[in-house]
Coordinates of C-alpha atoms in Angstrom, one line a residue:
M18 CA 213.8 95.6 103.6
A19 CA 212.9 91.9 102.9
L20 CA 209.5 92.2 104.6
A21 CA 208.7 95.4 102.6
L22 CA 209.7 93.7 99.3
T23 CA 207.6 90.6 100.2
Y24 CA 204.7 92.9 101.1
S25 CA 204.9 94.9 97.9
T26 CA 205.3 91.7 95.8
S27 CA 202.2 90.2 97.5
N28 CA 200.2 93.3 97.0
T29 CA 201.0 93.4 93.3
L30 CA 200.3 89.8 92.7
V31 CA 197.0 90.1 94.5
R32 CA 196.0 93.0 92.2
M33 CA 197.1 91.0 89.3
R34 CA 195.0 88.0 90.4
L35 CA 191.9 90.1 91.0
A36 CA 192.2 91.7 87.6
A37 CA 192.5 88.3 85.9
F38 CA 189.4 87.2 87.9
R39 CA 187.4 90.3 86.6
H40 CA 188.5 89.4 83.1
A41 CA 187.3 85.8 83.5
L42 CA 183.9 87.0 84.6
R43 CA 183.5 88.5 81.2
D44 CA 183.4 85.0 79.7
Q45 CA 179.8 83.7 79.9
F46 CA 181.0 80.1 80.0
R47 CA 183.6 80.6 82.7
R48 CA 181.2 82.9 84.7
S49 CA 178.5 80.3 84.8
W50 CA 180.9 77.6 86.0
I51 CA 182.2 80.0 88.7
V52 CA 178.7 80.8 89.8
T53 CA 177.5 77.3 89.9
G54 CA 180.7 76.2 91.8
G55 CA 180.3 79.0 94.2
L56 CA 176.7 78.2 95.0
V57 CA 177.6 74.5 95.5
G58 CA 180.5 75.5 97.8
L59 CA 178.4 77.9 99.8
A60 CA 175.8 74.9 100.3
L61 CA 178.6 72.7 101.5
A62 CA 180.0 75.5 103.8
G63 CA 176.6 76.1 105.3
G64 CA 176.2 72.3 105.9
T65 CA 179.6 72.4 107.7
I66 CA 178.4 75.2 109.9
W67 CA 175.2 73.4 110.7
V68 CA 177.2 70.4 111.8
A69 CA 179.2 72.6 114.2
A70 CA 175.9 74.3 115.6
A71 CA 174.5 70.9 116.1
G72 CA 177.4 69.9 118.4
K73 CA 178.5 66.9 116.4
D74 CA 182.2 67.2 117.1
D75 CA 183.3 63.9 115.6
V76 CA 181.4 64.7 112.5
L77 CA 182.7 68.2 112.2
V78 CA 186.4 67.2 112.4
V79 CA 185.8 64.5 109.7
V80 CA 184.2 67.2 107.6
L81 CA 187.0 69.5 108.0
G82 CA 189.4 66.6 107.0
V83 CA 187.2 66.2 103.8
W84 CA 187.7 70.0 103.1
M85 CA 191.4 69.7 103.2
L86 CA 191.4 66.5 101.1
G87 CA 189.4 68.4 98.6
W88 CA 192.1 71.2 98.4
V89 CA 194.7 68.6 97.9
I90 CA 193.1 66.3 95.2
G91 CA 190.7 68.9 93.7
P92 CA 193.5 70.6 91.5
L93 CA 194.6 67.3 90.2
F94 CA 191.3 67.0 88.4
A95 CA 191.2 70.6 87.2
G96 CA 194.3 70.8 85.1
G97 CA 196.7 71.6 87.9
G98 CA 194.5 74.1 89.6
D99 CA 194.2 77.8 89.0
E100 CA 197.5 78.9 87.7
T101 CA 196.6 82.3 86.4
L102 CA 199.8 83.5 87.7
K103 CA 202.4 81.0 86.7
P104 CA 205.9 81.1 88.4
E105 CA 207.5 81.0 84.9
Y106 CA 206.1 84.6 84.3
F107 CA 208.3 86.0 87.0
T108 CA 211.7 84.2 86.6
M109 CA 213.4 87.3 85.1
L110 CA 212.5 89.4 88.0
P111 CA 215.0 89.9 91.0
L112 CA 212.9 88.0 93.5
S113 CA 214.1 85.3 95.8
P114 CA 212.2 82.0 95.8
R115 CA 210.8 82.8 99.2
T116 CA 209.5 86.1 98.2
L117 CA 207.9 84.9 95.1
S118 CA 206.3 81.8 96.7
T119 CA 204.9 83.9 99.5
G120 CA 203.5 86.3 97.1
L121 CA 201.8 83.5 95.0
V122 CA 200.3 82.0 98.1
V123 CA 198.8 85.3 99.2
A124 CA 197.5 85.9 95.8
A125 CA 195.9 82.5 95.7
L126 CA 193.9 83.5 98.7
A127 CA 192.1 86.1 96.5
G128 CA 189.6 83.7 94.9
V129 CA 186.3 82.1 95.3
A130 CA 187.5 78.9 96.7
P131 CA 189.4 80.3 99.6
V132 CA 186.4 82.7 100.5
I133 CA 184.1 79.7 100.7
S134 CA 186.6 77.7 102.7
L135 CA 186.9 80.6 105.1
I136 CA 183.1 80.6 105.5
A137 CA 183.3 76.9 106.2
L138 CA 186.0 77.3 108.8
V139 CA 183.8 79.8 110.6
S140 CA 182.4 76.5 112.0
L141 CA 185.3 76.6 114.4
V142 CA 183.9 79.7 115.9
V143 CA 180.5 78.3 116.0
A144 CA 181.6 75.2 117.8
S145 CA 183.8 77.1 120.4
G146 CA 180.8 77.6 122.8
G147 CA 182.5 80.6 124.5
V148 CA 184.1 84.0 124.1
V149 CA 187.6 82.9 124.9
A150 CA 187.5 79.8 122.8
G151 CA 185.9 81.8 120.0
L152 CA 188.8 84.3 120.1
V153 CA 191.2 81.4 119.8
A154 CA 189.2 80.2 116.9
V155 CA 189.9 83.2 114.8
P156 CA 193.8 82.7 114.4
A157 CA 193.0 79.0 114.3
L158 CA 190.8 79.2 111.3
L159 CA 193.2 81.6 109.5
L160 CA 196.1 79.3 110.0
Q161 CA 193.9 76.5 108.9
L162 CA 193.0 78.2 105.6
F163 CA 196.5 79.1 104.9
C164 CA 197.7 75.5 105.4
F165 CA 194.8 74.5 103.0
V166 CA 196.0 76.7 100.2
L167 CA 199.7 75.6 100.9
A168 CA 198.8 72.0 100.8
S169 CA 197.0 72.4 97.5
R170 CA 200.0 74.2 95.9
L171 CA 202.5 71.7 97.3
A172 CA 200.5 68.7 96.1
V173 CA 200.2 70.1 92.6
A174 CA 204.0 70.7 92.7
V175 CA 204.8 67.2 93.8
Y176 CA 202.4 65.8 91.2
G177 CA 204.1 67.8 88.6
V178 CA 207.5 66.4 89.5
L179 CA 206.2 62.9 89.5
L180 CA 204.8 63.4 85.9
Q181 CA 208.3 64.3 84.8
V182 CA 209.7 60.8 85.6
R183 CA 208.2 57.6 84.1
A184 CA 207.8 55.8 87.4
G185 CA 206.4 58.9 89.0
A186 CA 203.9 59.2 86.1
V187 CA 202.7 55.7 86.7
I188 CA 202.3 56.4 90.3
A189 CA 200.4 59.6 89.8
A190 CA 198.1 57.8 87.3
L191 CA 197.3 55.2 89.8
V192 CA 196.6 57.8 92.5
N193 CA 194.5 59.9 90.3
A194 CA 192.4 56.8 89.0
F195 CA 191.7 55.6 92.5
I196 CA 190.4 59.1 93.6
L197 CA 188.2 59.5 90.5
A198 CA 186.9 56.0 90.9
F199 CA 186.3 56.6 94.5
T200 CA 184.0 59.5 93.7
A201 CA 181.8 57.1 91.8
Q202 CA 182.1 53.8 93.8
G203 CA 183.3 55.0 97.1
W204 CA 179.9 54.1 98.6
A205 CA 181.1 50.5 98.6
L206 CA 184.1 51.3 100.8
I207 CA 182.1 53.6 103.0
A208 CA 179.3 50.9 103.4
A209 CA 182.1 48.5 104.4
F210 CA 183.6 50.9 106.9
V211 CA 180.2 51.7 108.4
S212 CA 179.3 48.0 108.8
T213 CA 182.6 47.3 110.7
D214 CA 181.9 50.4 113.1
V215 CA 185.0 52.4 112.4
Q216 CA 183.5 55.7 112.8
G217 CA 185.3 56.4 116.0
T218 CA 188.7 55.4 114.4
I219 CA 188.0 57.7 111.5
A220 CA 187.1 60.7 113.9
R221 CA 190.4 60.0 115.8
A222 CA 192.5 59.9 112.7
A223 CA 190.8 63.1 111.5
R224 CA 191.8 64.7 114.8
I225 CA 195.5 63.7 114.4
A226 CA 195.5 65.0 110.9
P227 CA 196.5 68.7 110.4
S228 CA 193.0 69.6 109.5
G229 CA 191.9 68.8 112.9
W230 CA 194.5 70.8 114.8
G231 CA 192.6 74.0 114.8
F232 CA 189.5 72.3 116.1
D233 CA 191.5 70.7 118.9
A234 CA 193.0 74.0 119.8
V235 CA 189.5 75.5 120.1
Q236 CA 188.3 72.6 122.3
A237 CA 191.5 73.0 124.4
A238 CA 190.8 76.7 124.8
G239 CA 187.3 75.8 126.2
R240 CA 188.8 73.4 128.7
G241 CA 191.5 76.0 129.7
D242 CA 194.3 73.9 128.6
W243 CA 196.5 76.8 127.3
L244 CA 199.6 74.7 126.8
Q245 CA 197.9 72.6 124.3
V246 CA 196.4 75.7 122.7
V247 CA 199.8 77.2 122.1
G248 CA 201.3 73.9 121.1
L249 CA 198.6 73.3 118.4
L250 CA 198.7 76.8 116.9
L251 CA 202.5 76.7 116.9
A252 CA 202.2 73.3 115.1
L253 CA 200.1 74.9 112.4
V254 CA 202.5 77.8 112.1
V255 CA 205.5 75.3 111.7
L256 CA 203.5 73.2 109.1
A257 CA 202.7 76.3 107.1
V258 CA 206.4 77.3 107.1
V259 CA 207.6 73.8 106.2
M260 CA 205.1 73.6 103.4
L261 CA 206.1 77.1 102.1
F262 CA 209.9 76.3 102.2
A263 CA 209.2 72.9 100.4
W264 CA 207.1 74.6 97.7
S265 CA 209.7 77.4 97.3
A266 CA 212.2 74.7 96.5
L267 CA 210.1 72.9 94.1
L268 CA 209.5 76.3 92.4
V269 CA 213.2 76.7 92.0
R270 CA 213.4 73.3 90.4
R271 CA 210.5 74.2 88.2
T272 CA 211.8 77.3 86.9
T273 CA 215.5 76.6 86.6
A274 CA 215.7 72.8 85.8
A275 CA 217.4 72.3 82.4
R276 CA 215.5 70.2 79.8
A277 CA 218.3 68.0 78.7
G278 CA 218.0 66.5 75.1
G279 CA 217.9 62.8 74.9
K280 CA 219.7 60.6 72.4
P281 CA 217.3 58.5 70.4
R282 CA 217.6 54.9 71.6
R283 CA 216.6 53.5 68.1
L284 CA 216.2 55.3 64.7
L285 CA 213.0 54.8 62.8
T286 CA 213.6 52.1 60.1
A287 CA 210.2 52.1 58.5
K288 CA 210.3 52.0 54.7
T289 CA 206.6 53.0 54.0
P290 CA 204.6 56.1 55.1
Q291 CA 202.2 53.8 56.9
G292 CA 205.1 52.1 58.9
A293 CA 206.8 55.5 59.8
A294 CA 203.4 57.0 61.0
A295 CA 202.7 53.9 63.1
A296 CA 206.2 53.7 64.7
K297 CA 206.0 57.4 65.5
E298 CA 202.7 56.9 67.3
I299 CA 203.7 53.9 69.2
R300 CA 206.7 55.8 70.3
S301 CA 204.6 58.7 71.5
W302 CA 202.6 56.3 73.8
S303 CA 205.8 54.8 75.1
R304 CA 207.9 57.9 75.6
D305 CA 205.6 61.0 76.2
L306 CA 204.9 60.8 79.8
L307 CA 201.5 62.4 79.4
Y308 CA 200.5 59.8 76.9
G309 CA 201.7 57.1 79.4
H310 CA 199.9 58.8 82.1
K311 CA 196.7 58.6 80.3
A312 CA 197.0 55.0 79.3
V313 CA 197.8 53.9 83.0
F314 CA 195.0 56.1 84.3
S315 CA 192.4 54.8 82.0
I316 CA 193.2 51.1 82.8
A317 CA 193.6 51.7 86.5
Y318 CA 190.3 53.5 86.6
G319 CA 188.5 50.6 85.0
L320 CA 190.1 48.3 87.5
F321 CA 189.3 50.5 90.6
F322 CA 185.8 51.2 89.4
C323 CA 184.9 47.5 89.3
L324 CA 187.1 46.3 92.1
M325 CA 185.8 48.7 94.9
P326 CA 182.4 46.9 95.2
L327 CA 184.4 43.8 96.3
A328 CA 184.4 45.6 99.7
I329 CA 180.8 44.5 100.2
G330 CA 181.4 41.2 98.5
M331 CA 179.7 42.3 95.2
R332 CA 181.5 40.7 92.2
S333 CA 179.0 41.5 89.5
M334 CA 180.9 44.6 88.4
L335 CA 184.2 42.6 87.9
P336 CA 183.6 41.6 84.2
W337 CA 183.0 45.2 83.2
A338 CA 186.4 46.5 84.2
G339 CA 187.8 46.2 80.6
P340 CA 184.9 48.0 79.0
A341 CA 185.0 50.7 81.6
A342 CA 188.7 51.2 80.9
V343 CA 188.0 51.6 77.1
V344 CA 185.3 54.2 77.6
M345 CA 187.6 56.2 79.9
A346 CA 190.5 55.7 77.4
G347 CA 188.4 57.1 74.4
S348 CA 187.4 60.1 76.6
M349 CA 191.0 60.9 77.7
C350 CA 192.4 60.6 74.1
A351 CA 189.7 62.8 72.5
N352 CA 192.2 65.5 71.6
L353 CA 195.2 63.8 70.1
Y354 CA 195.9 66.4 67.4
G355 CA 195.4 69.2 69.9
A356 CA 198.0 67.5 72.1
D357 CA 200.4 67.5 69.2
G358 CA 200.0 71.2 68.7
T359 CA 202.2 72.8 66.1
A360 CA 204.0 69.3 65.4
Y361 CA 201.1 68.7 63.1
W362 CA 202.8 70.7 60.5
T363 CA 205.2 67.8 59.7
T364 CA 202.1 65.7 58.7
L365 CA 200.5 68.7 56.9
M366 CA 203.6 69.3 54.6
T367 CA 203.8 65.7 53.7
P368 CA 201.4 65.1 50.7
G369 CA 199.0 62.3 51.1
S370 CA 200.0 61.6 54.7
S371 CA 196.5 62.3 56.3
R372 CA 195.2 58.8 55.8
A373 CA 198.3 57.1 57.0
D374 CA 198.5 59.4 60.1
V375 CA 194.9 58.8 61.1
R376 CA 195.1 55.0 60.6
A377 CA 198.4 55.0 62.7
R378 CA 196.7 56.7 65.5
Q379 CA 194.0 54.3 65.5
R380 CA 196.4 51.4 65.3
G381 CA 198.3 52.8 68.4
F382 CA 195.2 53.2 70.4
L383 CA 194.1 49.6 69.7
L384 CA 197.6 48.2 70.4
V385 CA 197.8 50.1 73.7
F386 CA 194.4 49.4 75.0
G387 CA 193.2 46.2 73.2
P388 CA 195.4 43.5 74.5
A389 CA 195.2 45.0 78.1
T390 CA 191.5 45.4 78.3
L391 CA 190.9 41.9 76.7
L392 CA 193.2 40.2 79.3
I393 CA 191.5 42.2 82.1
T394 CA 188.0 41.2 80.9
L395 CA 189.0 37.5 80.6
L396 CA 190.6 37.3 84.0
L397 CA 188.0 39.2 86.0
T398 CA 185.0 37.5 84.3
S399 CA 186.5 34.2 85.1
W400 CA 187.2 35.3 88.7
S401 CA 183.7 36.8 89.1
G402 CA 182.0 33.5 88.6
V403 CA 179.1 35.3 86.8
T404 CA 178.7 32.9 83.8
S405 CA 175.9 35.0 82.3
A406 CA 178.2 38.0 81.8
W407 CA 180.4 36.1 79.2
P408 CA 178.3 36.9 76.2
L409 CA 177.6 40.5 77.3
V410 CA 181.2 41.7 77.9
M411 CA 182.6 39.7 74.8
S412 CA 180.1 41.4 72.6
V413 CA 180.6 44.9 74.1
L414 CA 184.3 45.0 74.3
P415 CA 185.2 44.8 70.5
A416 CA 182.3 47.2 69.8
L417 CA 183.8 49.7 72.3
L418 CA 187.4 49.3 71.1
G419 CA 186.3 49.9 67.5
G420 CA 184.1 52.7 68.3
A421 CA 186.6 54.5 70.5
A422 CA 189.4 54.1 68.0
G423 CA 187.2 55.7 65.4
L424 CA 185.7 58.6 67.5
V425 CA 189.0 59.5 69.0
V426 CA 190.5 60.5 65.6
A427 CA 187.3 62.1 64.5
C428 CA 186.8 64.2 67.5
S429 CA 190.5 65.1 67.6
V430 CA 190.0 66.6 64.0
Y431 CA 186.5 68.1 64.2
A432 CA 186.7 69.4 67.8
A433 CA 190.5 70.0 68.4
V434 CA 191.2 72.1 71.3
P435 CA 194.5 74.1 71.2
T436 CA 196.8 73.1 74.1
T437 CA 200.4 74.0 75.0
D438 CA 202.9 72.5 72.8
A439 CA 204.9 69.7 74.3
H440 CA 208.3 71.7 74.0
K441 CA 206.5 74.6 75.8
R442 CA 205.0 72.8 78.7
S443 CA 205.6 74.5 82.0
G444 CA 206.9 72.9 85.1
N445 CA 203.4 71.9 85.8
P446 CA 202.4 69.3 83.2
L447 CA 198.9 69.1 84.5
N448 CA 198.3 72.6 83.1
S449 CA 197.9 72.2 79.4
G450 CA 196.8 75.8 78.4
E451 CA 193.9 78.2 78.8
N452 CA 191.2 75.9 77.3
E453 CA 190.9 73.4 80.3
G454 CA 187.2 74.0 80.4
E455 CA 186.7 73.3 76.7
T456 CA 188.9 70.2 76.8
M457 CA 186.9 68.8 79.8
G458 CA 183.6 69.5 77.8
V459 CA 184.9 67.4 74.9
V460 CA 185.8 64.6 77.5
Y461 CA 182.4 64.4 78.9
V462 CA 180.8 64.3 75.4
M463 CA 183.2 61.6 74.4
F464 CA 182.3 59.6 77.4
V465 CA 178.7 59.3 76.3
L466 CA 179.4 58.8 72.6
V467 CA 181.9 56.0 73.2
A468 CA 179.6 54.2 75.7
T469 CA 176.8 54.4 73.1
T470 CA 178.8 52.5 70.4
C471 CA 178.2 49.3 72.2
A472 CA 174.4 49.6 72.3
P473 CA 173.5 47.3 69.3
A474 CA 175.8 44.5 70.4
L475 CA 174.6 44.7 74.0
I476 CA 171.0 44.5 73.0
V477 CA 171.6 41.5 70.6
A478 CA 173.7 39.9 73.3
L479 CA 170.8 40.3 75.8
Y480 CA 168.3 38.5 73.7
L481 CA 170.4 36.2 71.6
G482 CA 173.4 35.5 73.8
W483 CA 176.6 34.8 71.9
W484 CA 175.1 36.1 68.6
G485 CA 176.1 39.5 70.0
V486 CA 179.8 38.8 69.6
P487 CA 180.0 38.9 65.7
L488 CA 177.8 42.0 65.8
G489 CA 180.1 43.7 68.2
V490 CA 183.1 42.8 66.1
L491 CA 181.3 43.9 63.0
S492 CA 180.1 47.3 64.5
G493 CA 183.6 48.0 65.9
V494 CA 185.2 47.5 62.5
L495 CA 182.6 49.6 60.8
A496 CA 183.1 52.3 63.4
W497 CA 186.9 52.2 63.2
W498 CA 186.8 52.3 59.3
Y499 CA 184.0 55.1 58.9
F500 CA 185.2 57.5 61.5
G501 CA 188.8 57.1 60.4
R502 CA 187.8 57.7 56.8
V503 CA 185.9 60.9 57.8
A504 CA 188.7 62.2 59.9
A505 CA 191.2 61.6 57.0
R506 CA 189.0 63.4 54.6
R507 CA 188.6 66.3 57.0
L508 CA 192.4 66.6 57.4
D509 CA 192.8 66.6 53.5
R510 CA 190.3 69.4 53.2
R511 CA 190.8 71.5 56.3
G512 CA 194.4 70.8 57.4
P513 CA 195.7 74.4 57.2
E514 CA 192.9 75.7 59.3
L515 CA 193.6 73.0 61.9
L516 CA 197.3 74.0 62.1
T517 CA 196.3 77.7 62.4
L518 CA 193.9 76.8 65.3
L519 CA 196.7 74.8 67.1
R520 CA 199.3 77.4 66.6
H521 CA 197.4 80.7 67.3
G522 CA 194.3 79.5 69.1
R523 CA 191.0 81.3 68.6
S524 CA 191.2 85.0 68.0
P525 CA 189.0 87.3 70.3
A526 CA 186.6 87.8 67.3
E527 CA 186.2 84.1 66.9
Q528 CA 185.7 83.7 70.6
A529 CA 183.1 86.3 70.6
K530 CA 181.4 84.8 67.6
K531 CA 181.4 81.4 69.2
T532 CA 179.7 82.6 72.2
A533 CA 177.5 85.5 70.7
G534 CA 174.5 83.2 70.2
F535 CA 174.7 81.7 73.7
D536 CA 175.2 85.0 75.3
A537 CA 171.9 86.2 73.6
L538 CA 169.9 83.5 75.4
P539 CA 168.0 84.2 78.7
K540 CA 170.2 83.7 81.8
W541 CA 167.9 81.0 83.1
R542 CA 168.3 79.0 79.9
R543 CA 172.0 79.3 80.0
A544 CA 172.1 78.3 83.6
L545 CA 169.8 75.2 83.0
A546 CA 172.0 74.1 79.9
G547 CA 175.1 74.2 82.3
I548 CA 173.4 72.3 85.0
C549 CA 172.1 69.6 82.5
L550 CA 175.7 69.1 81.0
G551 CA 177.2 69.1 84.4
F552 CA 174.9 66.8 86.3
G553 CA 173.4 64.7 83.5
A554 CA 175.8 61.8 84.3
I555 CA 174.2 61.3 87.7
P556 CA 170.9 59.8 86.6
L557 CA 172.4 58.2 83.5
F558 CA 175.3 56.2 85.0
P559 CA 174.9 55.5 88.6
Q560 CA 171.1 55.3 88.4
A561 CA 170.6 53.6 85.1
V562 CA 173.8 51.9 83.7
V563 CA 175.2 50.5 87.0
P564 CA 171.8 49.0 88.2
A565 CA 171.3 47.6 84.7
I566 CA 174.5 45.9 84.9
I567 CA 173.7 44.5 88.4
K568 CA 170.5 43.0 87.1
L569 CA 171.9 41.6 83.9
T570 CA 174.6 39.8 85.8
G571 CA 172.3 38.4 88.4
S572 CA 173.6 40.2 91.5
H573 CA 170.4 41.3 93.5
S574 CA 172.0 41.4 97.0
T575 CA 173.3 44.9 96.7
K576 CA 170.9 47.9 96.7
S577 CA 173.0 50.7 98.2
W578 CA 171.9 54.1 96.6
F579 CA 170.5 52.6 93.4
L580 CA 166.8 53.7 93.3
A581 CA 165.9 51.0 90.8
L582 CA 166.9 48.2 93.0
Y583 CA 164.5 49.2 95.8
Q584 CA 161.5 48.6 93.4
D585 CA 159.8 45.3 92.9
G586 CA 159.7 43.0 89.8
P587 CA 159.4 44.9 86.4
W588 CA 159.3 48.3 88.0
Q589 CA 163.1 48.0 88.4
W590 CA 163.5 48.2 84.7
V591 CA 160.9 50.9 84.4
V592 CA 163.1 53.0 86.9
I593 CA 166.2 52.2 85.0
V594 CA 164.7 53.3 81.6
L595 CA 163.3 56.4 83.2
M596 CA 166.6 57.3 84.8
A597 CA 168.4 56.8 81.5
A598 CA 166.0 58.9 79.8
V599 CA 166.4 61.7 82.1
G600 CA 170.2 61.7 81.9
L601 CA 170.1 61.5 78.1
S602 CA 167.5 64.2 78.0
M603 CA 169.7 66.4 80.2
Y604 CA 172.6 65.9 77.9
A605 CA 170.4 66.4 74.8
Y606 CA 169.0 69.7 76.2
G607 CA 172.3 71.1 77.0
G608 CA 174.0 70.0 73.9
L609 CA 171.2 71.2 71.6
T610 CA 171.1 74.6 73.5
Y611 CA 174.7 75.1 72.7
Y612 CA 174.3 73.9 69.2
Y613 CA 171.4 76.1 68.3
A614 CA 172.9 79.1 69.9
K615 CA 176.0 78.6 67.8
K616 CA 173.8 78.5 64.8
R617 CA 172.1 81.8 65.8
A618 CA 175.5 83.5 66.2
P619 CA 175.8 86.7 64.0
G620 CA 178.8 85.4 62.0
V621 CA 177.1 82.1 61.2
Q622 CA 173.9 83.9 60.1
I623 CA 175.8 86.3 57.9
A624 CA 177.9 83.4 56.2
A625 CA 174.6 81.5 55.5
A626 CA 172.9 84.5 54.0
A627 CA 176.1 85.2 51.7
G628 CA 176.0 81.4 50.7

């Protein structure tokens, strides 16, 4: 009876998952990302199979470990992974936790990522080298795939639990920041590992990890060691069962844990609207765990990003940890009003509160990130011993702080993205609603905008040294004042529309109007715009910004994968400028394509004609 119920539940959830996937394919934006991700995944899966066919066993087992690591950490950067079927939807059904968790895991297998991983795991069959070992590879790869999916779900569940506790939110932010910084600066750690000849150690560790058990079982079958084959396959089964039980327990906690109300530790005692708004904003940063998570993540990212090159003795990046943290903070906080959700009505219903609220948010941002990034900059610049970096970083930092504090509120008002209200968050705090793709798009755009606010101060500092500092302070103050003024005026004029957007989201008609112009473009142009926006950061930052920093700070001993540093003399700057131009052009093309497509939308044209 229990097996029949589990089968019926799994079958129903799979059909629901496929129906939701078909619905997602109707959205041009989501379809383009799914197709792009699928093609990239197929290329990586093909590379995995090629490694197996080439007989590079040590490399193959490491690659399989990377696949499992991707399943574990990937959802942490994608808003908690694909939770089309949230456990909260099924709390009123008479299903046991084991039945529900099993059904959700089976439903999770009905997607693009599991299919691509299954293709990559076919490398076990390719590497078997015989009929008998190939037969053993079939159950091994299926068990391995099941463990991949379970490990992903369990990691998200554990991460969600951490985010609900203050200390856990800090730990989660540190882990998240390290992983993201590793994707950009991991080359330094890899270079350090290669130079110390630890490839064999990495391969042995990958065999010991669960991702290598299936491969070891296939090799044991080729040797005729059937005791080891049975033991490894049973180990995969036991691991899957343990992870399933652990995830089931966390699902019970997620769907039944009571949200107890807390007693205010100290009442607001402000006597002016500005003081009350500022106190409210500061308490949001200190008490809302997601706010705190963003703050710790941004600062930790700046530190990890600039500390990782120390693995190869490169200190020229150390002075830039503070500015990097500010840029990341501005990107992460680009949707403050969207994060507030319907709580914005308290501001809207208070006459004349827009300016005080906007300035309070700017003040809170500066108080949270200003002292921390200044201290980091002073300490690490002193430690680096790169004296030429002092006027540069001291000019850039105030410009970035002011620019970020201004752009954060302006972007939050003009490009607010509806998210789940704080009191309606699910047991997975990583998932903030159905607009994760739009939120990430705003983050990427803000990353570039915040970084460009320091351009005038940096140019002056390069040619006139310490004269860049007063210009950086002046430009930061002007950006803080101007963008804050623009945001406050926008709230005064369009506050009710903003509240409607945050409360109800965009209607289907508005969504169709928003994408009508883009859908009318040729497919090749839509795909090219998506590629430009997705990969424009590669030539702009790793191949232009980072080599420029290395040259400006006088560190020429490290070349790594920076193309410009392999050139001679003035050609280095030529390559840096060309790479920056390529990156900016890619962003410009993608952004202008979306902008003009929106202008061509039927609703916009009708409104213009009526005006």
